Structure formats: C-alpha cells, structure tokens
XYZ file of C-alpha atoms in Angstrom:
286
model
C 0.000 0.000 0.000
C 2.857 2.397 0.802
C 4.536 1.580 -2.503
C 1.279 2.015 -4.407
C 0.992 5.548 -3.042
C 4.663 6.474 -3.491
C 4.763 5.061 -7.041
C 1.124 5.611 -7.935
C 1.045 9.363 -7.317
C 3.685 10.212 -9.964
C 2.263 7.656 -12.421
C -1.479 8.211 -11.979
C -1.891 11.878 -11.089
C -1.495 14.140 -14.082
C -2.472 17.281 -12.194
C -1.195 17.598 -8.629
C -3.022 19.585 -5.998
C -1.674 20.818 -2.675
C -3.285 17.943 -0.738
C -1.552 15.404 -2.975
C 1.819 16.997 -2.196
C 1.283 16.776 1.568
C -0.033 13.205 1.458
C 2.823 12.114 -0.800
C 5.375 13.472 1.686
C 3.499 11.695 4.462
C 3.676 8.437 2.485
C 7.434 8.825 1.931
C 7.926 9.421 5.649
C 5.865 6.345 6.542
C 7.622 4.003 4.124
C 10.972 5.035 5.633
C 9.608 4.338 9.119
C 8.241 0.918 8.162
C 11.616 0.005 6.675
C 13.283 0.833 10.013
C 10.858 -1.100 12.251
C 12.365 -4.581 11.606
C 15.721 -3.302 12.820
C 14.086 -1.951 15.973
C 12.383 -5.304 16.584
C 15.729 -7.067 16.164
C 17.361 -4.809 18.751
C 14.660 -5.469 21.355
C 14.845 -9.194 20.691
C 18.612 -9.085 21.286
C 18.575 -6.862 24.406
C 19.610 -3.750 22.428
C 22.981 -5.260 21.471
C 24.411 -3.476 18.429
C 27.111 -4.357 15.916
C 26.906 -1.203 13.777
C 26.866 2.223 15.474
C 25.977 3.863 12.144
C 22.853 1.716 11.791
C 21.890 2.536 15.372
C 22.020 6.303 14.820
C 20.345 6.022 11.405
C 17.542 3.878 12.800
C 16.822 6.350 15.607
C 16.927 9.235 13.143
C 14.452 7.638 10.706
C 11.964 6.637 13.405
C 11.808 10.045 15.058
C 11.819 12.015 11.815
C 8.756 10.009 10.814
C 7.089 10.521 14.182
C 7.303 14.301 14.125
C 6.948 14.848 10.387
C 3.734 12.795 10.295
C 1.831 15.046 12.669
C 3.123 18.162 10.891
C 2.036 16.924 7.463
C -1.409 16.088 8.824
C -1.570 19.649 10.167
C -0.775 20.868 6.653
C -3.522 18.637 5.247
C -6.064 20.022 7.716
C -4.902 23.584 7.011
C -5.263 22.854 3.304
C -8.874 21.711 3.813
C -9.633 24.835 5.846
C -8.119 27.191 3.260
C -9.919 25.393 0.443
C -13.193 25.945 2.252
C -12.369 29.641 2.641
C -10.869 30.038 -0.840
C -12.632 27.571 -3.155
C -10.996 29.230 -6.179
C -7.587 28.036 -4.870
C -6.129 31.547 -5.077
C -4.279 31.166 -1.777
C -0.533 30.566 -2.073
C -0.664 27.445 0.133
C -3.346 25.927 -2.100
C -1.001 25.902 -5.096
C 1.323 22.939 -5.756
C 4.338 25.251 -5.605
C 3.274 26.607 -2.218
C 2.659 23.062 -0.965
C 6.133 21.982 -2.089
C 7.677 24.954 -0.286
C 5.722 24.164 2.901
C 6.797 20.504 2.676
C 10.476 21.414 2.256
C 10.309 23.760 5.248
C 8.647 20.976 7.263
C 11.452 18.532 6.468
C 14.067 21.171 7.347
C 12.345 21.971 10.656
C 12.059 18.293 11.650
C 15.717 17.657 10.802
C 16.743 20.619 12.954
C 14.705 19.108 15.793
C 16.606 15.824 15.369
C 20.095 17.385 15.587
C 20.383 17.011 19.405
C 19.092 13.427 19.145
C 21.905 12.535 16.735
C 24.391 14.153 19.133
C 23.141 12.143 22.128
C 22.998 8.917 20.081
C 26.591 9.313 18.868
C 27.749 10.164 22.394
C 25.963 7.107 23.795
C 27.544 4.857 21.154
C 30.971 6.142 22.118
C 30.213 5.498 25.785
C 29.267 1.864 25.091
C 31.972 1.335 22.434
C 29.263 0.781 19.838
C 27.969 -2.397 21.493
C 24.560 -1.076 22.628
C 21.796 0.848 20.862
C 19.766 2.462 23.619
C 16.342 4.008 23.157
C 15.727 7.751 23.403
C 15.084 7.852 27.150
C 18.239 5.851 27.920
C 20.721 7.871 25.866
C 21.907 9.981 28.783
C 21.168 10.430 32.460
C 21.410 14.211 32.326
C 19.202 17.256 32.664
C 20.187 18.250 29.139
C 18.394 15.203 27.694
C 15.320 16.007 29.799
C 15.236 19.609 28.554
C 15.565 18.368 24.974
C 12.852 15.739 25.462
C 10.450 18.288 26.969
C 11.206 20.811 24.231
C 10.676 18.187 21.532
C 7.412 17.173 23.156
C 6.210 20.769 23.124
C 7.390 21.849 19.661
C 7.111 18.520 17.864
C 3.913 17.143 19.373
C 1.787 19.372 21.621
C 1.757 22.531 19.481
C 1.108 20.671 16.172
C -1.639 18.648 17.864
C -3.272 21.836 19.162
C -3.058 23.278 15.646
C -4.670 20.124 14.257
C -7.600 20.366 16.665
C -7.964 24.108 16.026
C -8.167 23.496 12.272
C -10.886 20.887 12.730
C -12.800 23.262 14.996
C -12.508 26.084 12.445
C -13.674 23.798 9.624
C -16.627 22.604 11.718
C -17.627 26.150 12.604
C -17.417 27.338 8.997
C -19.385 24.363 7.712
C -22.201 25.099 10.150
C -22.363 28.701 8.959
C -22.365 27.747 5.269
C -24.556 24.661 5.473
C -27.821 26.447 4.708
C -26.498 28.773 2.004
C -24.161 26.255 0.337
C -25.627 22.913 1.287
C -23.970 20.881 -1.477
C -20.553 22.446 -0.966
C -20.700 22.004 2.804
C -21.726 18.375 2.427
C -18.703 17.709 0.209
C -16.430 18.739 3.091
C -18.046 16.473 5.683
C -15.949 13.482 4.731
C -12.565 15.312 4.800
C -13.589 16.843 8.133
C -14.287 13.413 9.638
C -10.930 12.156 8.357
C -9.020 15.123 9.807
C -10.801 14.637 13.140
C -9.888 10.957 13.079
C -6.250 11.883 12.452
C -6.250 14.293 15.401
C -7.654 11.678 17.769
C -5.237 9.079 16.394
C -2.207 11.224 17.220
C -3.680 11.983 20.643
C -4.275 8.302 21.406
C -1.017 6.893 20.046
C 1.464 9.681 20.803
C 0.367 11.004 24.194
C 1.207 7.865 26.282
C 4.623 7.628 24.648
C 5.577 11.250 25.267
C 4.375 11.141 28.861
C 6.257 7.940 29.650
C 9.390 9.023 27.796
C 9.731 12.094 29.978
C 8.849 10.115 33.101
C 11.513 7.562 32.164
C 14.158 10.283 31.713
C 13.256 11.893 35.051
C 13.345 8.533 36.845
C 16.930 7.998 35.704
C 18.070 11.444 36.801
C 16.506 11.760 40.238
C 17.448 9.343 42.973
C 15.450 7.556 45.618
C 13.402 5.263 43.376
C 13.504 1.546 44.026
C 14.603 -0.946 41.393
C 11.048 -2.233 41.222
C 9.667 1.248 40.469
C 12.330 1.839 37.809
C 11.525 -1.514 36.208
C 7.805 -0.738 36.148
C 8.394 2.673 34.557
C 10.639 1.104 31.928
C 8.088 -1.636 31.191
C 5.253 0.844 30.641
C 7.537 3.028 28.521
C 8.459 0.077 26.302
C 4.771 -0.736 25.762
C 4.023 2.821 24.608
C 6.736 2.765 21.939
C 5.033 0.379 19.477
C 1.812 2.338 20.068
C 3.570 5.493 18.864
C 4.844 3.800 15.702
C 1.512 2.124 14.937
C 0.280 5.274 13.205
C 2.563 4.489 10.258
C 0.507 1.391 9.557
C -2.791 3.298 9.810
C -1.766 6.352 7.776
C -2.364 4.660 4.368
C -6.077 4.844 5.176
C -5.808 8.628 4.953
C -4.067 8.454 1.558
C -7.070 6.668 0.064
C -9.876 8.398 1.951
C -8.615 11.943 1.397
C -8.097 11.638 -2.377
C -11.015 10.047 -4.192
C -9.560 10.920 -7.585
C -6.295 9.121 -6.881
C -8.091 6.074 -5.512
C -10.240 5.814 -8.652
C -7.230 6.236 -10.949
C -5.206 3.645 -9.038
C -8.040 1.115 -9.095
C -8.579 1.773 -12.796
C -4.888 1.113 -13.490
C -5.062 -2.046 -11.396
C -8.091 -3.363 -13.293
C -6.439 -2.460 -16.588
C -3.295 -4.348 -15.628
C -5.326 -7.347 -14.463
C -7.210 -7.417 -17.770
C -3.943 -7.441 -19.692
C -2.552 -10.284 -17.570
C -5.796 -12.241 -17.990
C -5.689 -11.721 -21.770
C -2.092 -12.930 -21.990
C -2.849 -16.015 -19.897
C -5.873 -16.790 -22.091
C -3.766 -16.641 -25.262
C -1.174 -18.926 -23.716
C-alpha cells in the first residue's frame, strides 16, 4: 500500500493539488519508518545489542523524523482543507502545488533541525558503550540536558502541532455550520474530509500522548534518585509498551491516503483493473 501511493502518485496523477503533495510526503515518511521497524524489533529481541553504530544512529533518526513529520504533514492537510473551504478558487498561495512543495520542504528542514540534538546524544551514547549497545531515546543519557531536549521536543514537535490540528478541525466545523444552509452541497462535500481530519487528530492523541508522557517520566526517573529498582523496572516496562503504540500510526496512515483523495483512488483502481485485464488476456492466449 505504501509503494502504491509512493509510485502511484507520480504515475497516476497528471495534475497535482496541494493535498496530494502533503499526502505524498506523508507516504514517503511512513515508508521510511516501516523500513526501520524490523531493525528496531531485532534490537529489542537481542537486548539492544548493536554491531553497527551507524545503523543505530540512522535507525533512531528515521523513526523520530517520521514521528514528528507525520503530525506536521497532517496539520498541513487540515490547514489545506480549511483554506480550500475559505478560498474555493484556490487563489491562496498554500493551495497551489508550488506553495505546498515549499511548505513541505520547510517541514522537512524543521524536523531535521529538531533531530540534531538526538543525533548528538545517540553518537555520544555509542561512544560510551563502544558501539555495542543501541539504547532508546530515554536511555541515551542520564542528564538534565536530555530532559530539557525531550520536553522541548514534546512541546514543539507534538503538543503545538496537535493543538493546531484540533484548532483546524474546529474552524472547519464552525465554517461548515455557517455555510450549510447557504451552500448545502458544498458544505456536504467537506463532511468526509472533516471526519478524516478529526480521526487523524484523535489518532495522534491516542497513540502519541502515552509515549511522550512515559518518555519524559523515564528520563526523570533515571536522573533523580530515591526510586527503588522495582519502580524503575515498572516505569521502563510501561515506557516500552508505549513505543510500538507510537509507531503504529505508520501502519494506519495509508487509510488517509485513500480516503482523502477520491480521484487518486479511482485512478489507481482503474490502473489495477487495466493491468489485471492485460494479464488475464495474456494467460488466455497462452
């Protein structure tokens, strides 16, 4: 499904719109994350033992870039729906493909800047363990600096984008209610995108919130003293459980690719049926 979106967009869509640009970037981010998950599973199965420090840093980088770029691209999608409702003629700069590309590039740059301290802590942790261990985020350093970075990343990378996502859905809902009587058909056409954006907001709240709470709790528990080994083990266990929850969104995101773009879904299915007909015809001749 990821590959069908990543390959299908350039092949099927002749005319790109701003939403297609944002969803395509989201698909690229997700396919990178899915490719890194087997490595993460291997590390947990082998007690975080590592043989390649480069792979360790790269794996951490890919996973967290996906985590924070996903919510930002969904914010852009919701903002796109809101602007399209306000400017149906698409005369807003962010509703043009060029504006969407610029916004996407700035999003990637911003997320990579956010990941710079993570790369620093990961490299420092690899040096400390002589490249034999690949610790998770909360175990990279027992320092206040890591806590400050974790809290800052939680605020800038998760809380503020999530608030923006909910604000966009509220604005769209309010505008639809005002326009429902005067523009009934137009308002109805936005009901489905609104439900999808709302679903995305609740998804990020459900999957990301436990992880961010437990990550910061885990970092604090390693810095402050006085906690028993049992309490530390319980905090670590809950933190480990929240990690796969946070990455589960990458498996669910393809639903948004298909639900948000009816035109692309129809074109992709048409190409699939066309290809199947050709294969059936060849087999019949043989």
